[in-house]
GROMACS .gro file of C-alpha atoms in nm:
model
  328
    1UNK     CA    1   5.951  10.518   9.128
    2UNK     CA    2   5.640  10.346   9.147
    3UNK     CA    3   5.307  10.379   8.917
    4UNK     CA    4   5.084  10.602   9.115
    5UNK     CA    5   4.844  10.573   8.853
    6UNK     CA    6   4.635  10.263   9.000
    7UNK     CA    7   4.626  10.363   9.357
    8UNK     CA    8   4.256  10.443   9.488
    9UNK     CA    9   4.115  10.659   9.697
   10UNK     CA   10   4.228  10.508  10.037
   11UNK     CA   11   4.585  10.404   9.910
   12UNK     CA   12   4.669  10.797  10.003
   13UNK     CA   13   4.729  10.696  10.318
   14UNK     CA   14   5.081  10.565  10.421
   15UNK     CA   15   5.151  10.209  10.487
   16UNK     CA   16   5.372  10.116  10.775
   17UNK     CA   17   5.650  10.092  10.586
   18UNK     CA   18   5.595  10.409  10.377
   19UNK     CA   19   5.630  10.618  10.686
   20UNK     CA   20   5.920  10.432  10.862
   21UNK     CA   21   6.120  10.441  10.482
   22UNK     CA   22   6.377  10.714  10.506
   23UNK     CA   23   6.386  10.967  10.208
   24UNK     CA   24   6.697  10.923   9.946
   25UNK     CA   25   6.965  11.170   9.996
   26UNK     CA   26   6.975  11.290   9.670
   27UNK     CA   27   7.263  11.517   9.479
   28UNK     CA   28   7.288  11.645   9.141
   29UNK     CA   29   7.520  11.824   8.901
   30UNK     CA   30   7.517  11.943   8.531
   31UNK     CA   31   7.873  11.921   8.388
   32UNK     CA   32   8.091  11.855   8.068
   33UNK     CA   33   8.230  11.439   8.064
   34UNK     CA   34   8.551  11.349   7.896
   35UNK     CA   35   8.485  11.115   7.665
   36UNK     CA   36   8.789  10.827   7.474
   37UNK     CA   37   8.729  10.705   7.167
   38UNK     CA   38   8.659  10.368   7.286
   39UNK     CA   39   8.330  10.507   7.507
   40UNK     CA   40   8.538  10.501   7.830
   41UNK     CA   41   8.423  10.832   8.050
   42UNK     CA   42   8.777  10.986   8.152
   43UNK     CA   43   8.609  11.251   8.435
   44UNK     CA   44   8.362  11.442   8.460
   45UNK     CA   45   8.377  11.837   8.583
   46UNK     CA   46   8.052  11.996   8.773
   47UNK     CA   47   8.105  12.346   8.797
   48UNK     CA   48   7.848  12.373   9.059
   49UNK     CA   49   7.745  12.073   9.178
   50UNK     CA   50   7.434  12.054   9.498
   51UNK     CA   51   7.200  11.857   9.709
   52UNK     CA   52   6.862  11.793   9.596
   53UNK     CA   53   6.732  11.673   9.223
   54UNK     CA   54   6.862  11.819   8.879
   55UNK     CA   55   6.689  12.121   8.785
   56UNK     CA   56   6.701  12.156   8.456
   57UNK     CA   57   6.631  12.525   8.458
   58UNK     CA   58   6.853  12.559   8.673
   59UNK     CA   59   7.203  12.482   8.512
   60UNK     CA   60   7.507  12.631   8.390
   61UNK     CA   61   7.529  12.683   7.993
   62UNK     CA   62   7.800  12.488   7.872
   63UNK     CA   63   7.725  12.366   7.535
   64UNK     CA   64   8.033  12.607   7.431
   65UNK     CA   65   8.235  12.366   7.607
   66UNK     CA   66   8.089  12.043   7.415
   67UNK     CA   67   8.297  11.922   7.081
   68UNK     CA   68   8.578  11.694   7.022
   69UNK     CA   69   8.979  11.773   7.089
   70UNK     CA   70   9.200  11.608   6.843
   71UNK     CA   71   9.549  11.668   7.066
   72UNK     CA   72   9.404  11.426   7.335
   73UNK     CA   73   9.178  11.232   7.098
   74UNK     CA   74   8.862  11.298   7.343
   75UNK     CA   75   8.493  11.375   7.334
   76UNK     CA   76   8.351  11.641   7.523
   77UNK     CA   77   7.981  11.597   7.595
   78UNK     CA   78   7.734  11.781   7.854
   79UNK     CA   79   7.611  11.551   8.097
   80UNK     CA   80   7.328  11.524   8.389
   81UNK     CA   81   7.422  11.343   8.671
   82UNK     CA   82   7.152  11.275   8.990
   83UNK     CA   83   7.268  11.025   9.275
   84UNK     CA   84   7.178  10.886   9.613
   85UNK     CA   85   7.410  11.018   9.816
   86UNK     CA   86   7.390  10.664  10.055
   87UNK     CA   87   7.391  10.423   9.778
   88UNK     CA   88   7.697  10.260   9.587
   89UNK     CA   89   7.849  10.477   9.320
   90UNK     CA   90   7.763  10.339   8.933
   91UNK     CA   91   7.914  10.524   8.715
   92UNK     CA   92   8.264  10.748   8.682
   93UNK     CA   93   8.051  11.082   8.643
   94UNK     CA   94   7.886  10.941   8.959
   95UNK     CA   95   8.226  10.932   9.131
   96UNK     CA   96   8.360  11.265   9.000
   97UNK     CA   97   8.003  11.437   9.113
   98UNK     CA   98   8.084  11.280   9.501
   99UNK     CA   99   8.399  11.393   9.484
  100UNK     CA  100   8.320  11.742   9.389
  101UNK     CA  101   8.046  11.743   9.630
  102UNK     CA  102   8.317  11.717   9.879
  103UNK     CA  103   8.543  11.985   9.738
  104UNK     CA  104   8.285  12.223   9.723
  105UNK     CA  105   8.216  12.170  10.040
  106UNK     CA  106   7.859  12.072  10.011
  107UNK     CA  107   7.915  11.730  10.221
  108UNK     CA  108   8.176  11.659  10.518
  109UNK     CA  109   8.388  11.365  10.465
  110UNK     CA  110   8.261  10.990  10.585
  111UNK     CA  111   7.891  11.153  10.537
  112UNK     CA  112   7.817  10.994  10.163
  113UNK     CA  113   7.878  10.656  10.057
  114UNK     CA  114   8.192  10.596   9.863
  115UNK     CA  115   8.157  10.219   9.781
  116UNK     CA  116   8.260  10.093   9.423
  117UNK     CA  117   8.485  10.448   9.420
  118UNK     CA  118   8.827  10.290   9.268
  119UNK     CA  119   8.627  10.052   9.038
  120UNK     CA  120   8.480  10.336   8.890
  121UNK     CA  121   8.805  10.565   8.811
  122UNK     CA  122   9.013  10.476   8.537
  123UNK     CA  123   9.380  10.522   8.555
  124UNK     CA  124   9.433  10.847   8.324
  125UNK     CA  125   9.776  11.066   8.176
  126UNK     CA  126   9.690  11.398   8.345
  127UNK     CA  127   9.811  11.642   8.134
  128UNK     CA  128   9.830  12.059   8.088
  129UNK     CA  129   9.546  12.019   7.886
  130UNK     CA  130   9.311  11.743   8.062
  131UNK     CA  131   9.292  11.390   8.100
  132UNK     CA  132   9.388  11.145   7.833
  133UNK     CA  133   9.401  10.732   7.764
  134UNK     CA  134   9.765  10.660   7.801
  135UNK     CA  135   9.821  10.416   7.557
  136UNK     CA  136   9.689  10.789   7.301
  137UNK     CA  137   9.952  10.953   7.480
  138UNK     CA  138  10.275  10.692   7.482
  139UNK     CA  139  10.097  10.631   7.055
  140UNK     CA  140  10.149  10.970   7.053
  141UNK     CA  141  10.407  11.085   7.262
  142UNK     CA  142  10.650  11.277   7.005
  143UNK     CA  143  10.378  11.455   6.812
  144UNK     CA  144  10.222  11.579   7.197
  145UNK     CA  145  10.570  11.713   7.301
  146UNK     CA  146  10.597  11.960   6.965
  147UNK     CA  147  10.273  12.065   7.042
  148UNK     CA  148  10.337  12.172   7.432
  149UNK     CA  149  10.138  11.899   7.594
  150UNK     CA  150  10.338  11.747   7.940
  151UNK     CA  151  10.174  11.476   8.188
  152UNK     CA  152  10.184  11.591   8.577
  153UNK     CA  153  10.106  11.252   8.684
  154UNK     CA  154   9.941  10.869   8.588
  155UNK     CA  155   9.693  10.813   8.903
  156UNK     CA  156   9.288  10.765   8.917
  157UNK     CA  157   9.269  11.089   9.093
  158UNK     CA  158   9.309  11.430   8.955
  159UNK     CA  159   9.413  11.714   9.163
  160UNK     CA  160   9.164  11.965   9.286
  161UNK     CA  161   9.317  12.279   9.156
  162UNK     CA  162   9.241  12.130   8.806
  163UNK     CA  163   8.855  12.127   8.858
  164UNK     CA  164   8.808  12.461   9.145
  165UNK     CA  165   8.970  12.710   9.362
  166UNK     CA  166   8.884  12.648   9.725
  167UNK     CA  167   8.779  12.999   9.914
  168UNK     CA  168   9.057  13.155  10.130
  169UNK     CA  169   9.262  12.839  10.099
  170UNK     CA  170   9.662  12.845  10.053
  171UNK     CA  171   9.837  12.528   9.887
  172UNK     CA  172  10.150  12.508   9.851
  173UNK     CA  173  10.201  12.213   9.588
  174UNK     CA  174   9.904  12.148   9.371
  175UNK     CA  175   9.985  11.825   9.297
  176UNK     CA  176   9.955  11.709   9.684
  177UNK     CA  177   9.590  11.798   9.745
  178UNK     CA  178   9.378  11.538   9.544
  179UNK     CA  179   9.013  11.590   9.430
  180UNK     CA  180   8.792  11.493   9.693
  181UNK     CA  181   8.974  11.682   9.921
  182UNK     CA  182   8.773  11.942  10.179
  183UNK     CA  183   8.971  12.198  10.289
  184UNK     CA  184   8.806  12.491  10.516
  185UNK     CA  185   8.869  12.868  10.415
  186UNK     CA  186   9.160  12.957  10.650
  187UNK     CA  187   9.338  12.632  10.554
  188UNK     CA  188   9.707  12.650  10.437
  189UNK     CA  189   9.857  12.321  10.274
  190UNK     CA  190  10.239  12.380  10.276
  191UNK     CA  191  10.474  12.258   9.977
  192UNK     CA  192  10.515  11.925  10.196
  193UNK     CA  193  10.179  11.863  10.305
  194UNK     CA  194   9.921  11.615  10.114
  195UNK     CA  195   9.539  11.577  10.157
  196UNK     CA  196   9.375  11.271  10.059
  197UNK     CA  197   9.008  11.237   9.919
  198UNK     CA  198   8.690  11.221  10.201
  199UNK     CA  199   8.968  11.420  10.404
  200UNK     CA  200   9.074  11.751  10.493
  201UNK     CA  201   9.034  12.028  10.744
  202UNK     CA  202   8.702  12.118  10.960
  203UNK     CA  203   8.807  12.483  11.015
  204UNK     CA  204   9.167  12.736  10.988
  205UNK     CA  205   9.417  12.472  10.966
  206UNK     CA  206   9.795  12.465  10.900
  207UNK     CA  207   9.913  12.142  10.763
  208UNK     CA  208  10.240  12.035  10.707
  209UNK     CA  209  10.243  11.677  10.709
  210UNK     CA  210  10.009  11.422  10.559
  211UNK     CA  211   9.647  11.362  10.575
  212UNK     CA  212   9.543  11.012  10.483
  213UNK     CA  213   9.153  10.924  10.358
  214UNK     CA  214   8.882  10.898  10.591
  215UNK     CA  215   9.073  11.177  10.838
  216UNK     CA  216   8.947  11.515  10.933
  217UNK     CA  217   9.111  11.753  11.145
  218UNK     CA  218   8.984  12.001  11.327
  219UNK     CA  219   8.944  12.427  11.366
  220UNK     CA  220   9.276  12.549  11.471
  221UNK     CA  221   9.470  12.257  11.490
  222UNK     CA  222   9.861  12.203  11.324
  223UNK     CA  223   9.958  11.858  11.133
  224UNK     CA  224  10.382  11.922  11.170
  225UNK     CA  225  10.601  11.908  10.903
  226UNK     CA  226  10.655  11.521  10.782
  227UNK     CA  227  10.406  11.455  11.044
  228UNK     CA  228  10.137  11.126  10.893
  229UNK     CA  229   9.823  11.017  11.049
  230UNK     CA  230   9.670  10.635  10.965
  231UNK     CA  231   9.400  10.630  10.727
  232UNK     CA  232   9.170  10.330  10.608
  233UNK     CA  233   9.300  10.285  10.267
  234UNK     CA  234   9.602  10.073  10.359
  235UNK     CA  235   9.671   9.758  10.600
  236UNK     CA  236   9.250   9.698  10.675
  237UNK     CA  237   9.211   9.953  10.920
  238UNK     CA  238   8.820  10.062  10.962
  239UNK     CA  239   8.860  10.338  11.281
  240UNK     CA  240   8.844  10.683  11.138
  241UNK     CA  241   9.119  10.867  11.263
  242UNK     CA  242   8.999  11.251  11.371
  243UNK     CA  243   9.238  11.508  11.512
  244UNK     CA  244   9.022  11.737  11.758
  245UNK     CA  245   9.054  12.144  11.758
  246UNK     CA  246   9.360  12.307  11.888
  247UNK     CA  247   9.545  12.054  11.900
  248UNK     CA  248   9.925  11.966  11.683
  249UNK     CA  249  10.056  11.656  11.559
  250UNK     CA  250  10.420  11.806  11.615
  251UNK     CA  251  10.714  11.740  11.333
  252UNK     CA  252  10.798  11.415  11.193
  253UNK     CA  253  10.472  11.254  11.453
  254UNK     CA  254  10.208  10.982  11.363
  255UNK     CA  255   9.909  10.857  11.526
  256UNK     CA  256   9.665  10.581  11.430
  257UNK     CA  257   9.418  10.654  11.733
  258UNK     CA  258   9.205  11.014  11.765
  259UNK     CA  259   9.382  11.296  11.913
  260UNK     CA  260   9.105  11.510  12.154
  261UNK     CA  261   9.084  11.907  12.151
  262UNK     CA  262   9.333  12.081  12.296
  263UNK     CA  263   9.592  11.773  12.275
  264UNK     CA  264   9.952  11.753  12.131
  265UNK     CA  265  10.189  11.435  12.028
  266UNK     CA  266  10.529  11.574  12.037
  267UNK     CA  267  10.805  11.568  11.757
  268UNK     CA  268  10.918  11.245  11.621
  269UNK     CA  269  10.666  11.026  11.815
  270UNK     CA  270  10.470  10.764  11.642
  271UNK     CA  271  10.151  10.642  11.843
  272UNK     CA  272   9.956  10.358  11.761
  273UNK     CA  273   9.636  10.214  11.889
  274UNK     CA  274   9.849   9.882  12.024
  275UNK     CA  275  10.143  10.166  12.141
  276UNK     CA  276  10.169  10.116  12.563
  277UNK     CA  277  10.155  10.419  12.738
  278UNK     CA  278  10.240  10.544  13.093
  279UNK     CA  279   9.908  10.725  13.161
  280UNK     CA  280   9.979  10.984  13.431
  281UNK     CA  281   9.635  10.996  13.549
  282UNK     CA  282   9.521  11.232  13.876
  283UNK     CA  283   9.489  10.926  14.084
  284UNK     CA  284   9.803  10.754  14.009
  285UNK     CA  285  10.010  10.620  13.675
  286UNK     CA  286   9.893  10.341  13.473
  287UNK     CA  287  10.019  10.184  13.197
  288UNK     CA  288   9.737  10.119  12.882
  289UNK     CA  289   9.694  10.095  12.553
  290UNK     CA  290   9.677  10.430  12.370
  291UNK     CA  291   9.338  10.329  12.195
  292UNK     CA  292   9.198  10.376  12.558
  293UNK     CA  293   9.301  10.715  12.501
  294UNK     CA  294   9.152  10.790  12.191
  295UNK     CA  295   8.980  11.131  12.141
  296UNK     CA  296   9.042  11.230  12.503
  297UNK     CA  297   9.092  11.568  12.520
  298UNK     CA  298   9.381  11.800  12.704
  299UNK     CA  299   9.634  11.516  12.620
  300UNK     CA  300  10.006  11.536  12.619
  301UNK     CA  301  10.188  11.234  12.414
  302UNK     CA  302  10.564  11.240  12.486
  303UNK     CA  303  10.840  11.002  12.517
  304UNK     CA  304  11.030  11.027  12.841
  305UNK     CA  305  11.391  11.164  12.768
  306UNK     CA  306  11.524  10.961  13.070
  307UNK     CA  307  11.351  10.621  13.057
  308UNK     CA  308  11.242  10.626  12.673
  309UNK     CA  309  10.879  10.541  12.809
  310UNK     CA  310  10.586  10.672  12.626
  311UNK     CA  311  10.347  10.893  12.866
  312UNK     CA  312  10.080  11.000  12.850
  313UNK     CA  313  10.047  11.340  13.059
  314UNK     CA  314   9.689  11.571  13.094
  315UNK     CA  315   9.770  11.940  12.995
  316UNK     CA  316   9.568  12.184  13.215
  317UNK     CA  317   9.619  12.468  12.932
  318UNK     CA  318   9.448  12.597  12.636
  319UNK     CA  319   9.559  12.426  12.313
  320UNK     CA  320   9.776  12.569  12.069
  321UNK     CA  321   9.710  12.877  11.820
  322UNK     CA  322   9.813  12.936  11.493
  323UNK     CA  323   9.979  13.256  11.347
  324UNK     CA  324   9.675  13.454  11.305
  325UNK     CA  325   9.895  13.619  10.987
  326UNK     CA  326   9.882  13.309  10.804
  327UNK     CA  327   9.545  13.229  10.824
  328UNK     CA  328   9.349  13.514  10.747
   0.00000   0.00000   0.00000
């Protein structure tokens, strides 16, 4: 911030470009960092991370938690974390505070900056008891398995479960939803289904299949078993894929392009932005490319059983609803 000390009297009035700068968006959590012997930062957990500037007053007690532990050869140490939410992330406690912002469900997905993100998470051996270097754990591999301690996986991301409990959420398969996830009370993840980080569910969802990064899906719509949409991690693709409300992504289905409210691809059909379509339109068929279809609502994707041609087909009815049973 700048010295305020040797303004005058008329420097309290706002230059041009004081009043046209926009205001950081600013986020803060007080946490416990996992610490190797070496001074590399494993994670970071924020029990209760927010928007807005640290308040030291304000946060939870957790010197209890602070010390060493010998099994995984790690520091624990308290830490203070404040970023801007729309700048590049700096630090791994920076990361792990973005995405617990998102698993809380304190920001949306594709509304913070995640630039620098994999640069910034080191690979770690998540274990039953926390993350760990994995050159300790292979030095010590014989000495951990007397003592009860298993790795679930070797990856950069943890999975949620390990750092909260989403509200009124169902998941099948822990090790499928990732940190970073947001998933909407109402949500159920089946044993098969797997949520990405900066992705997830806008509302009561049922998903089945797979949710890459970058997607969101909307309030009362079903991803089908086996069922994949395109993300932005993979192959250079930069169009966020969003599946609208009420709508399904039926069994063993893709898409690469936006599917609108109250739409449906059926089972087994894979459609791509480049994938022609017959487009059954009120005034007459036409064959396009399904990216001129993207996000259109009351759409029906289906391959003709006859011809093998991919239409495109408006439905007149209400989307699809899910077994109230499941999802309350």
């Amino acid at each position: 911030m700048g010295n305020m000390a040797e303004r005058t009297e008329d420097s309290s009035t706002p230059t041009a470009s004081e009043e046209t700068a926009p205001s950081p968006r600013i986020a803060s959590g007080t946490g416990i960092a996992t610490i190797a012997p070496d001074g590399t930062v494993l994670d970071a957990w924020f029990p209760a991370p927010h928007l807005g500037a640290a308040n030291p007053s304000g946060t939870p007690d957790l010197e209890s938690f602070a010390g060493t532990d010998a099994v995984r050869n790690v520091t624990l140490q308290p830490v203070t974390v404040e970023i801007d939410l729309d700048a590049p992330i700096e630090s791994t406690a920076d990361a792990y505070l973005r995405l617990q912002l998102l698993s809380h469900l304190v920001v949306q997905p594709n509304t913070i900056s995640l630039e620098g993100i994999f640069a910034h998470l080191p690979i770690n051996a998540w274990t039953n008891r926390g993350p760990m270097d994995p050159s300790t754990y292979r030095a010590r591999l014989f000495t951990l398995r007397s003592q009860g301690v298993t790795v679930h996986s070797i990856d950069k991301f943890p999975r949620l479960v390990d750092y909260l409990l989403p509200d009124r959420v169902r998941i099948g398969d822990a090790n499928r939803v990732r940190l970073g996830a947001y998933l909407s009370p109402g949500t159920t993840v089946m044993h098969e289904g797997f949520v990405n980080f900066n992705a997830g569910t806008l509302g009561t969802s049922m998903v089945e299949g797979r949710i890459s990064q970058g997607v969101v899906v909307g309030d009362g719509s079903d991803i089908g078993g086996g069922a994949s949409i395109m993300g932005t991690l993979s192959g250079g693709g930069k169009e966020r894929v969003r599946i609208g409300e009420h709508a399904l992504l039926g069994a063993n289905a893709g898409i690469g392009i936006s599917l609108g409210d109250n739409s449906v691809v059926e089972a087994g059909l894979y459609v791509t932005a480049g994938t022609k379509v017959t487009y059954r339109a009120p005034e007459g068929a036409k064959v396009i490319k399904a990216r001129e279809l993207s996000g259109t609502p009351h759409i029906l994707f289906r391959r003709n059983s006859t011809t093998g041609v991919i239409e495109a087909v408006p439905r007149a009815k209400q989307g699809i609803a899910l077994n109230p049973d499941l999802h309350h």
